[in-house]
């Protein structure tokens, strides 16, 4: 059985405390997207998607990043730093 192509994370942005992050990724078809993730450091189960944004498609990294900054309140300050 062939393996489906995977999205490639272009850049990941971590909130202070490393409990939330946003990944901006490129799909195999060349479109871009983003998702917000959360983790609880105490339970060790890893990252969970919480934003519901991964299905949105953008023509460029910059367009995806701009949309992510508009949707994820803490991201703008991370990008500017």
Short mmCIF file of C-alpha atoms in Angstrom, two decimals:
data_model
loop_
_atom_site.label_atom_id
_atom_site.label_comp_id
_atom_site.label_asym_id
_atom_site.label_seq_id
_atom_site.Cartn_x
_atom_site.Cartn_y
_atom_site.Cartn_z
CA UNK A 1 0.00 0.00 0.00
CA UNK A 2 1.52 3.37 -1.00
CA UNK A 3 2.12 5.95 1.68
CA UNK A 4 0.22 9.22 1.23
CA UNK A 5 2.45 12.28 0.85
CA UNK A 6 2.72 14.33 4.03
CA UNK A 7 2.64 18.01 4.75
CA UNK A 8 6.06 19.56 5.43
CA UNK A 9 6.34 22.05 8.30
CA UNK A 10 8.03 25.18 6.97
CA UNK A 11 8.19 27.03 10.29
CA UNK A 12 6.96 26.44 13.82
CA UNK A 13 6.29 29.21 16.34
CA UNK A 14 6.23 28.37 20.07
CA UNK A 15 4.50 30.44 22.71
CA UNK A 16 6.49 31.12 25.88
CA UNK A 17 6.18 28.10 28.13
CA UNK A 18 6.17 25.76 25.13
CA UNK A 19 2.57 24.64 25.69
CA UNK A 20 1.19 26.11 22.46
CA UNK A 21 2.60 26.33 18.97
CA UNK A 22 1.57 27.19 15.44
CA UNK A 23 2.96 25.25 12.51
CA UNK A 24 2.89 26.76 9.02
CA UNK A 25 3.17 23.90 6.54
CA UNK A 26 3.32 23.21 2.82
CA UNK A 27 1.16 20.48 1.31
CA UNK A 28 2.38 18.14 -1.43
CA UNK A 29 0.27 20.12 -3.94
CA UNK A 30 2.22 23.32 -3.14
CA UNK A 31 -0.49 25.06 -1.13
CA UNK A 32 0.14 26.23 2.43
CA UNK A 33 -1.77 25.94 5.66
CA UNK A 34 -1.39 26.35 9.40
CA UNK A 35 -2.57 24.78 12.62
CA UNK A 36 -2.42 25.69 16.30
CA UNK A 37 -1.39 22.97 18.74
CA UNK A 38 -1.44 22.57 22.52
CA UNK A 39 0.24 20.20 24.94
CA UNK A 40 0.20 19.55 28.65
CA UNK A 41 3.77 19.10 29.83
CA UNK A 42 2.67 16.96 32.78
CA UNK A 43 0.91 14.22 30.83
CA UNK A 44 3.54 13.53 28.14
CA UNK A 45 1.02 12.66 25.41
CA UNK A 46 2.38 15.24 22.98
CA UNK A 47 0.80 17.92 20.84
CA UNK A 48 -2.92 18.14 20.00
CA UNK A 49 -4.44 20.25 17.21
CA UNK A 50 -6.81 22.77 18.78
CA UNK A 51 -7.39 25.42 16.13
CA UNK A 52 -9.27 23.60 13.39
CA UNK A 53 -7.43 25.65 10.76
CA UNK A 54 -5.52 22.90 8.91
CA UNK A 55 -8.07 22.62 6.10
CA UNK A 56 -7.67 26.22 4.96
CA UNK A 57 -5.51 26.67 1.85
CA UNK A 58 -3.21 29.56 0.97
CA UNK A 59 -1.09 30.24 -2.09
CA UNK A 60 2.03 31.26 -0.14
CA UNK A 61 3.79 30.93 3.19
CA UNK A 62 3.28 34.65 3.84
CA UNK A 63 -0.47 34.40 3.22
CA UNK A 64 -0.76 31.45 5.61
CA UNK A 65 1.31 33.22 8.26
CA UNK A 66 -0.77 36.40 7.95
CA UNK A 67 -3.99 34.40 8.37
CA UNK A 68 -2.52 32.53 11.35
CA UNK A 69 -1.57 35.80 13.05
CA UNK A 70 -5.13 37.07 12.54
CA UNK A 71 -6.67 33.93 14.10
CA UNK A 72 -4.24 33.05 16.91
CA UNK A 73 -4.11 35.90 19.46
CA UNK A 74 -0.62 35.27 20.87
CA UNK A 75 1.15 34.70 17.54
CA UNK A 76 1.60 38.32 16.43
CA UNK A 77 3.90 39.14 19.36
CA UNK A 78 6.03 36.05 18.64
CA UNK A 79 6.41 36.96 14.96
CA UNK A 80 7.50 40.52 15.81
CA UNK A 81 10.15 39.41 18.31
#
